[in-house]
Coordinates of C-alpha atoms and ligand atoms in Angstrom, one line a residue:
X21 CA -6.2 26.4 24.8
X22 CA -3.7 23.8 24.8
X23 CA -4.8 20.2 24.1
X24 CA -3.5 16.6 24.0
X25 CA -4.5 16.2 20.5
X26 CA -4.4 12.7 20.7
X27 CA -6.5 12.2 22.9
X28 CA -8.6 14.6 21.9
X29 CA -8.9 13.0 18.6
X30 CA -9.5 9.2 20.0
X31 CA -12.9 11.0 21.8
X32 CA -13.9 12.0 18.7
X33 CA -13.1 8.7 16.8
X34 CA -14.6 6.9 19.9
X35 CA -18.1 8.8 19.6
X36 CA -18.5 7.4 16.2
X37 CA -17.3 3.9 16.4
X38 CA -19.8 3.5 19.7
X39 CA -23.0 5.2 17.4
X40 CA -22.1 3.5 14.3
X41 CA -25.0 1.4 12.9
X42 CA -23.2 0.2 9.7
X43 CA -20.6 -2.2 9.8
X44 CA -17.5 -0.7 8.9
X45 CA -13.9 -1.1 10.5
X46 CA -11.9 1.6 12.3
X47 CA -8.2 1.7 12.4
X48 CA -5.9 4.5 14.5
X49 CA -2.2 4.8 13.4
X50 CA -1.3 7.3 15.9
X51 CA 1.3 8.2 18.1
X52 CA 1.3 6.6 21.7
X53 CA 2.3 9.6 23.1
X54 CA 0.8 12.9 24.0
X55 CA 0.8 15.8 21.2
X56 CA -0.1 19.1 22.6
X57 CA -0.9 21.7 20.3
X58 CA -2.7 25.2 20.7
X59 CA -6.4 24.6 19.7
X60 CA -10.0 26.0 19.4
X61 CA -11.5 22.3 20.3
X62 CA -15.2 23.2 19.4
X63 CA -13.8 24.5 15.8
X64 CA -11.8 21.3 15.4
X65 CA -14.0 19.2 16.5
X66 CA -16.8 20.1 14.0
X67 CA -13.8 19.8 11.4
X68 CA -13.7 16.3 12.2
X69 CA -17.1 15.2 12.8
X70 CA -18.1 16.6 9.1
X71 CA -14.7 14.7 7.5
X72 CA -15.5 11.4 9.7
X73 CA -19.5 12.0 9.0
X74 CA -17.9 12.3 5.3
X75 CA -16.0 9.1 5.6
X76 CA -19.0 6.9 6.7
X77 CA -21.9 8.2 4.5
X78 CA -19.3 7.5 1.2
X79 CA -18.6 3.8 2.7
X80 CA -19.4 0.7 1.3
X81 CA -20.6 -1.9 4.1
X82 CA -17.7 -3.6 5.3
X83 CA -15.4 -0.5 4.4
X84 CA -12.3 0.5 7.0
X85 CA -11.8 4.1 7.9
X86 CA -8.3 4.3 8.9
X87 CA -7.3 7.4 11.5
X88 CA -3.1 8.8 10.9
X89 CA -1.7 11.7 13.0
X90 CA 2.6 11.8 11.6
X91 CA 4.5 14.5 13.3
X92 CA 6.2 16.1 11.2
X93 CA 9.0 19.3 11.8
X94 CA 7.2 21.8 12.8
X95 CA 3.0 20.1 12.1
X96 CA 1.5 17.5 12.6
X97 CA -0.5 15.8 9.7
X98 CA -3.8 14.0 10.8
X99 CA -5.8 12.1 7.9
X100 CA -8.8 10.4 7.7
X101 CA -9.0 7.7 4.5
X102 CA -12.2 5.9 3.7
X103 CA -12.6 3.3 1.0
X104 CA -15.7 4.3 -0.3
X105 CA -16.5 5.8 -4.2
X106 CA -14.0 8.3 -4.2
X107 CA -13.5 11.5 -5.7
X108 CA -12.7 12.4 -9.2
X109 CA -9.4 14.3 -10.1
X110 CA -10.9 17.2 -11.4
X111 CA -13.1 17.7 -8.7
X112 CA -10.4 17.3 -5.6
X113 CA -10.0 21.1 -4.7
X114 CA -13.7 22.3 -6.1
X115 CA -14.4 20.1 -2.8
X116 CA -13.5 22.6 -0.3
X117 CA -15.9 25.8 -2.2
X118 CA -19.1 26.5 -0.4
X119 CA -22.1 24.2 -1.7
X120 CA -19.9 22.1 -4.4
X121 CA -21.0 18.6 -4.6
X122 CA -19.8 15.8 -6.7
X123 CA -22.4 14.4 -8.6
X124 CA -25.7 15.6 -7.8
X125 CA -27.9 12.9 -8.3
X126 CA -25.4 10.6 -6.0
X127 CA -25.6 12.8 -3.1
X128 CA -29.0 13.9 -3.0
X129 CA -29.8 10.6 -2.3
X130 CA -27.2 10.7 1.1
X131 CA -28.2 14.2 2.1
X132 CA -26.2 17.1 2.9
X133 CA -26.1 21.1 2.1
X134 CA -22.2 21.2 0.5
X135 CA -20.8 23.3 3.3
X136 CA -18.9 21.0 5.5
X137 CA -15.4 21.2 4.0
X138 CA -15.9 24.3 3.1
X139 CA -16.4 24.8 6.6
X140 CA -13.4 23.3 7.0
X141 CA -11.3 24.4 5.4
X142 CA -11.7 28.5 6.9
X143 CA -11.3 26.7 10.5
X144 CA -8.5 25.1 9.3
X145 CA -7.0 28.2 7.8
X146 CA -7.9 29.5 11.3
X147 CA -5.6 27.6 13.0
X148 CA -1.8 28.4 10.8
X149 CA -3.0 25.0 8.9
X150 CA -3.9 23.7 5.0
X151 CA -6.5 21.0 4.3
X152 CA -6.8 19.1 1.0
X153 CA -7.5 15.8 -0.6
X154 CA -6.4 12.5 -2.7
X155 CA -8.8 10.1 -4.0
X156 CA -8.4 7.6 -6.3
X157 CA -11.7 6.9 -8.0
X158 CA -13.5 3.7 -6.8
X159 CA -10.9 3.1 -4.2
X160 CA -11.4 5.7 -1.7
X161 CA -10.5 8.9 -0.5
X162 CA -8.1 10.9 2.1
X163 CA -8.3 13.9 3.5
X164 CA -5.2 15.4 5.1
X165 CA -5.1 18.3 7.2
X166 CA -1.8 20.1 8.9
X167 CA -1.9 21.8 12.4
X168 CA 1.1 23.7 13.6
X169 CA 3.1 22.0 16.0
X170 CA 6.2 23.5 18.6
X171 CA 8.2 20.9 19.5
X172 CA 10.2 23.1 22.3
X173 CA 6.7 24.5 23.3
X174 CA 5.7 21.4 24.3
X175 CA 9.5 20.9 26.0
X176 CA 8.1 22.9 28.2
X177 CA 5.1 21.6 29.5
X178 CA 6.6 18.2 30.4
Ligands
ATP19 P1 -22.6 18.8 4.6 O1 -21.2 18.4 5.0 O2 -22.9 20.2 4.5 O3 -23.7 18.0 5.3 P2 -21.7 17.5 2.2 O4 -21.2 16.3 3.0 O5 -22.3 17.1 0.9 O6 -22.7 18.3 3.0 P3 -19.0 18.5 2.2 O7 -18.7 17.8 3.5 O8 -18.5 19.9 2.0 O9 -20.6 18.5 1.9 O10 -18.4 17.7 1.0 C1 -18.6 18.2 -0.3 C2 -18.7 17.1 -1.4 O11 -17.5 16.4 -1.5 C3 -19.7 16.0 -1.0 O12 -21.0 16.3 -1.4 C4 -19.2 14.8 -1.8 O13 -19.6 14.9 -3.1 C5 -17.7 15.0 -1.7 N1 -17.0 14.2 -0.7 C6 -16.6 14.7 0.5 N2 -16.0 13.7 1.3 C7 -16.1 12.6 0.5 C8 -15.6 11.3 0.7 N3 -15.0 10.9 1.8 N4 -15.8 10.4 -0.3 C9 -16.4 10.8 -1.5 N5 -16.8 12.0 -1.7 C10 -16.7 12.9 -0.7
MG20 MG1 -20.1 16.7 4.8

């Protein structure tokens, strides 16, 4: 169905700032404008609860998740970009396989079955659109995904 995915997305991000219990920031660079796009909202939305669940449990206290949607040609880009341990370079695409996790011991401790952005990245692949990550060890990580976007489409709506 078609969907304002900005508003769509400030629901989500507004679900996790009210439950938060750990005190970390939350920043939204998006567009102050309707975006509507063709989506499956249940699939996205469990796309971006696992990426912003992600964000938060790899935080350090007094971290800032920061929220992007850019438009670009023919897609929109939406990223999510935490500050937390990061991942390491060799490990940036084994991310996205079913039941990889960086560092064992680390994430045993925060819980977790590996299957989120693998998840992910099918329903993402669903939609016309690519997922992947940057990370830059000890600083933090991003994870951009595209969505296809038709700018006349939407011409017509309005
Ligand atoms: P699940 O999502 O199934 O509960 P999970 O969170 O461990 O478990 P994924 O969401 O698929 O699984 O993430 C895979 C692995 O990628 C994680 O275990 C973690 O090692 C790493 N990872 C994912 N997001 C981040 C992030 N924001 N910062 C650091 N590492 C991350
Ligand atoms: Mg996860």
């Amino acid at each position: 169905t078609w969907v304002d995915f900005i508003s769509f997305f400030n629901h989500i991000i507004d679900r996790f700032e009210m439950t938060k219990e750990r005190h970390i920031t939350f920043k939204r660079e998006l567009p102050n404008r309707a975006v509507f796009i063709k989506i499956d909202e249940d699939k996205l939305t469990q796309v971006i609860d696992n990426i912003i669940s992600n964000a938060l449990k790899y935080s350090p206290e007094g971290g800032c998740v920061t929220f992007r949607v850019k438009m670009l040609n023919d897609q929109i880009e939406v990223s999510i970009s935490d500050q937390g341990l990061g991942i390491p370079k060799e490990n940036l695409e084994k991310v996205f396989e079913r039941f990889y996790r960086v560092d064992k011991a680390r994430t045993r401790r925060l819980g977790g079955t590996g299957l989120g952005l693998a998840i992910a990245k099918e329903m993402i692949g669903a939609h016309g659109g690519d997922i992947w990550a940057r990370s830059v060890e000890g600083k933090g990580t991003t994870i951009l995904f595209t969505l296809p976007y038709d700018p006349e489409q939407e011409d017509d709506w309005s």
